[in-house]
Coordinates of C-alpha atoms in Angstrom, one line a residue:
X216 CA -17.1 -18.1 28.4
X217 CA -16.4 -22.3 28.0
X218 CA -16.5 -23.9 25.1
X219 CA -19.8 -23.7 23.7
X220 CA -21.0 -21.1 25.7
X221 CA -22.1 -17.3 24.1
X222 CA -22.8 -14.0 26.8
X223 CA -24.2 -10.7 26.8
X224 CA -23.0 -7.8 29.2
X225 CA -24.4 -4.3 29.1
X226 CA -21.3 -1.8 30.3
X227 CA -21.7 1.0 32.6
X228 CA -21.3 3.2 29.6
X229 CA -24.3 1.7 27.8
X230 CA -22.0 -0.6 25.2
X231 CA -23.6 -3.9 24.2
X232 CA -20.4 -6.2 25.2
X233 CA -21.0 -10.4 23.8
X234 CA -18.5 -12.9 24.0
X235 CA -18.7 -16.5 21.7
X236 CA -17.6 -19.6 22.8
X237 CA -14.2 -19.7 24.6
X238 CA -13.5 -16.1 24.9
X239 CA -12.5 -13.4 27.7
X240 CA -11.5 -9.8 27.8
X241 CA -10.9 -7.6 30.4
X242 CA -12.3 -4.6 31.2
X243 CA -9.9 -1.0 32.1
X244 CA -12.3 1.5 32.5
X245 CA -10.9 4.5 34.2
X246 CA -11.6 8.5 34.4
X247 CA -9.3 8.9 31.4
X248 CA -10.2 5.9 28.8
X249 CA -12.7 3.2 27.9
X250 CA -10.9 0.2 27.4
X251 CA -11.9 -3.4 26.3
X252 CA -9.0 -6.2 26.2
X253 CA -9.6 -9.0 23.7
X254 CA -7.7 -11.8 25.2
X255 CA -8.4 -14.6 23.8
X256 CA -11.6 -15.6 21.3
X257 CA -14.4 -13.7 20.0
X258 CA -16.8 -10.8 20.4
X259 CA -19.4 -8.1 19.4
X260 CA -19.3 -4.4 20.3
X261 CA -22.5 -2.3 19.7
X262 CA -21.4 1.1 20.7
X263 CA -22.6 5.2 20.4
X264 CA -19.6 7.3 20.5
X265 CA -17.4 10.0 22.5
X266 CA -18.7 9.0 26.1
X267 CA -20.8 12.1 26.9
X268 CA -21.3 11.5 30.4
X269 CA -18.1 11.8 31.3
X270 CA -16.2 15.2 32.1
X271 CA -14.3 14.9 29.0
X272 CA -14.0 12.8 25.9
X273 CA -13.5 9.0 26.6
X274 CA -13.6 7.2 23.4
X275 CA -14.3 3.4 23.1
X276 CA -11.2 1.4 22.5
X277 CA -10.7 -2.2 21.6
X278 CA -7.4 -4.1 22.0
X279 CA -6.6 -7.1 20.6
X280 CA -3.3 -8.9 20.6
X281 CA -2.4 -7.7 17.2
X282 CA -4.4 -4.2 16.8
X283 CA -6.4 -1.5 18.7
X284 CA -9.6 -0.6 17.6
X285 CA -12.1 2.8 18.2
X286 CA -15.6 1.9 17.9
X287 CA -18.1 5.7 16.4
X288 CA -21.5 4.5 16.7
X289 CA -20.8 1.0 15.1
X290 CA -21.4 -2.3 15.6
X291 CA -18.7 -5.0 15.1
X292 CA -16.7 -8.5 15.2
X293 CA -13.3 -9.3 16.5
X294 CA -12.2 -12.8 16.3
X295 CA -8.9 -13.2 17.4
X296 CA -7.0 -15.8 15.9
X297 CA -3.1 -17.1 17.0
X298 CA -1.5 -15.3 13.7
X299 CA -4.1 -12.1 13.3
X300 CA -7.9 -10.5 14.4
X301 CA -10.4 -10.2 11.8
X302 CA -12.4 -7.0 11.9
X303 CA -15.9 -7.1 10.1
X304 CA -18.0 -4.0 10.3
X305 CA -22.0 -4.3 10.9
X306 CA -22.8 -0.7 11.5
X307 CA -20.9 2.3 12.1
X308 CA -17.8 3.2 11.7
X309 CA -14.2 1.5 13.4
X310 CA -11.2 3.1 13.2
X311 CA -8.1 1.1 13.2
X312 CA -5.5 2.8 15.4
X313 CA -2.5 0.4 15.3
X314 CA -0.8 -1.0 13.2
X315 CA -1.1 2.2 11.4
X316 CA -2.1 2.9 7.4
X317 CA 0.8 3.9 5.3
X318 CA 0.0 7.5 5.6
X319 CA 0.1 7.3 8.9
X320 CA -3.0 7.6 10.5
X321 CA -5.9 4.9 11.6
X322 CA -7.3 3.1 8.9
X323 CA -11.2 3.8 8.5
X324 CA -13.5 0.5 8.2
X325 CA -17.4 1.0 7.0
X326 CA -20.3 -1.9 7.0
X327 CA -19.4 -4.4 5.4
X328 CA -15.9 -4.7 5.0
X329 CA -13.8 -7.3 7.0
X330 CA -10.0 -6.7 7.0
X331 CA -7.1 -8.7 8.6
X332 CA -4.4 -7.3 11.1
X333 CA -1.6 -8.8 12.6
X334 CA 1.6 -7.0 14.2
X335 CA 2.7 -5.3 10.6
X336 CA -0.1 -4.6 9.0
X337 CA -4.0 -4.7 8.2
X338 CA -5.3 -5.7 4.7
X339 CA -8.8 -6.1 3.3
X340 CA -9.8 -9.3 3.9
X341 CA -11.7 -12.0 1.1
X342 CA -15.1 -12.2 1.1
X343 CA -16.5 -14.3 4.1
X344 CA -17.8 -17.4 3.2
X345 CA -20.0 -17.3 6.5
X346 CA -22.4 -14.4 8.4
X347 CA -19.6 -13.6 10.9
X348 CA -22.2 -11.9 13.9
X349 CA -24.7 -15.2 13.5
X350 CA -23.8 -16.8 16.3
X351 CA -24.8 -13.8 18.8
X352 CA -28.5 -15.6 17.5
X353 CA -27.4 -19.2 18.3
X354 CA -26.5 -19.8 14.3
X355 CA -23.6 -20.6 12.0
X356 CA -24.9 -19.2 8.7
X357 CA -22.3 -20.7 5.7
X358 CA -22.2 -19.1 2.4
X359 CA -21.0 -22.3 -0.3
X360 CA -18.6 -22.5 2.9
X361 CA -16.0 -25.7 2.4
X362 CA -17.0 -28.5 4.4
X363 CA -13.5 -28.7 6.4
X364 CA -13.8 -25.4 6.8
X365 CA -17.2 -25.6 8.4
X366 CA -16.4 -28.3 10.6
X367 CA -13.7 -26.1 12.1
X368 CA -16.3 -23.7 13.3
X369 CA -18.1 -26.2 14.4
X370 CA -15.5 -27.1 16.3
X371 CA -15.4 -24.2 18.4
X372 CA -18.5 -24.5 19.9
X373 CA -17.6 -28.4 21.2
X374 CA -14.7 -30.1 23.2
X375 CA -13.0 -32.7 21.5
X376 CA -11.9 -33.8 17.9
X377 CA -14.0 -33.2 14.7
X378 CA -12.8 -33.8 10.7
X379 CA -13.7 -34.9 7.9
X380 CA -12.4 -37.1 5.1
X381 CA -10.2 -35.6 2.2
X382 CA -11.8 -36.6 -0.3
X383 CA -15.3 -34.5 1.1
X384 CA -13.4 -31.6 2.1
X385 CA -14.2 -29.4 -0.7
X386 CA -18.2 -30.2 0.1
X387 CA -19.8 -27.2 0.1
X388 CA -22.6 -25.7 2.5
X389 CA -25.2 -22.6 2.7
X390 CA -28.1 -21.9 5.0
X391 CA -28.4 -21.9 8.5
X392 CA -27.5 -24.1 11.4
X393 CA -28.4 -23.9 15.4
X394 CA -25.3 -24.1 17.6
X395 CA -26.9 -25.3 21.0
X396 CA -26.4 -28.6 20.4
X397 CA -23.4 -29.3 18.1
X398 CA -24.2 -33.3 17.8
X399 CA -27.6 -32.7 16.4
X400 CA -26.1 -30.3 14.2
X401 CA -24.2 -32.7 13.1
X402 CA -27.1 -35.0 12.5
X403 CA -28.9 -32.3 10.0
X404 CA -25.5 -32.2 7.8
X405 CA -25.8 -35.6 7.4
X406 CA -29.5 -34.8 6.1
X407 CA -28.1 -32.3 3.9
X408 CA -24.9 -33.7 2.2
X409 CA -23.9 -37.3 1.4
X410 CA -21.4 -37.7 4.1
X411 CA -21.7 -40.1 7.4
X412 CA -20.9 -38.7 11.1
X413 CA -18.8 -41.5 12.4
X414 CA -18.7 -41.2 16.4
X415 CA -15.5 -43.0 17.5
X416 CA -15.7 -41.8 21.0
X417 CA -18.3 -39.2 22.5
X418 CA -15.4 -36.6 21.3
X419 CA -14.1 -38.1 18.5
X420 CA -16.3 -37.7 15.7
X421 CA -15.2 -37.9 11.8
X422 CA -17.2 -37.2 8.6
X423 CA -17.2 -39.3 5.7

C-alpha cells in the first residue's frame, strides 16, 4: 500500500489478510507451510487454525523483522516499527514462536494483551492509549492520547511534515477520527482543542 492507503485480501486459505498505510508483506505459501512476511508497516490477520485442507498440518505463521508469530483462530495487529513489532490480540489466541520465553517455548498472547518484541525479547506492553485495529474502519480512535503523539499517527496516513508546538504537546485527545482525508482531520482537532493548524506549505503543516 502508499501512504494513506488501507487493503483487504482474502488468501487461498480463507485468512482475512489487511494492510494500513505504507505497508507490504510477502506471501510463501507452499505444500509444507503458510507463511506471511511483514516487511515493512502494518497489518491484520483474522485466521481459523491448522489448515484442514491440506494433506497435513500447515499452521499460519507471521514473520516480522523481529519475531514470528502463529495465529489459532485469532484475530490480530502487527505494527512493525524500526526498533520492535507490537503484537495486540483481538480474538483468539497467538503464539509467539521466536524470540523464545525464558522457559523455552512460544509465549502465549490472549485478547487483549499487546506485548513488544524485538531481537532479545518480548515484554507486555503499556496500555495503548489508542484502538490499535480502528483504522481497518477508516478511524484513529485515541484514548487521552498525547497530542504529539497523535499527530504522529496522523502522520502515517499523509506525505509530508506534521508537529506541533512544545508547549501543546501534552494535549490530550479521546473519540474518534476519519482518516480519508487527513487535512480535514486536521480541521475537526482544531474544533476540538485550542490549538491552530498552521499550513506552511501543502506538506508542511504545524500545530499551535
Amino acid at each position: 500500500t502508499n501512504t494513506g492507503e488501507r487493503r483487504g485480501f482474502q488468501l487461498p486459505d480463507g485468512t482475512r489478510l489487511e494492510l494500513n498505510t505504507a505497508s507490504a508483506v510477502d506471501l510463501d505459501y507452499t505444500p509444507q507451510q503458510r507463511l506471511i512476511k511483514l516487511t515493512r508497516g502494518e497489518i491484520i490477520i483474522t485466521c481459523g487454525g491448522i489448515d484442514q485442507g491440506a494433506s497435513f498440518d500447515r499452521p499460519l505463521r507471521v514473520q516480522s523483522h523481529h519475531g514470528v508469530f502463529e495465529g489459532v483462530d485469532a484475530r490480530f495487529i502487527l505494527l512493525q516499527g524500526p526498533v520492535c513489532t507490537q503484537l495486540s490480540v483481538t480474538a483468539g489466541r497467538v503464539a509467539i514462536h521466536s524470540p523464545i520465553a525464558s522457559n523455552g517455548g512460544p509465549i502465549q498472547v490472549l485478547p487483549g494483551q499487546s506485548y513488544l518484541i524485538d531481537h532479545r525479547q518480548a515484554r507486555l506492553a503499556p496500555a495503548l492509549d489508542m484502538d490499535a485495529g480502528a483504522w481497518v474502519d477508516g478511524l484513529i480512535v485515541p484514548r487521552n492520547m498525547r497530542l504529539d503523539n497523535f499527530l504522529h499517527e496522523v502522520g502515517r496516513y499523509r506525505t509530508g511534515y506534521i508537529s506541533c508546538a512544545a508547549d501543546i504537546a501534552d494535549l490530550r485527545l479521546s473519540g474518534g477520527f476519519q482518516l480519508d482525508n487527513t487535512d480535514k482531520l486536521l480541521t475537526v482537532l482544531a474544533q476540538t482543542l485550542p490549538v491552530k493548524v498552521r499550513y506552511r506549505t501543502r506538506w508542511w503543516v504545524t500545530i499551535e
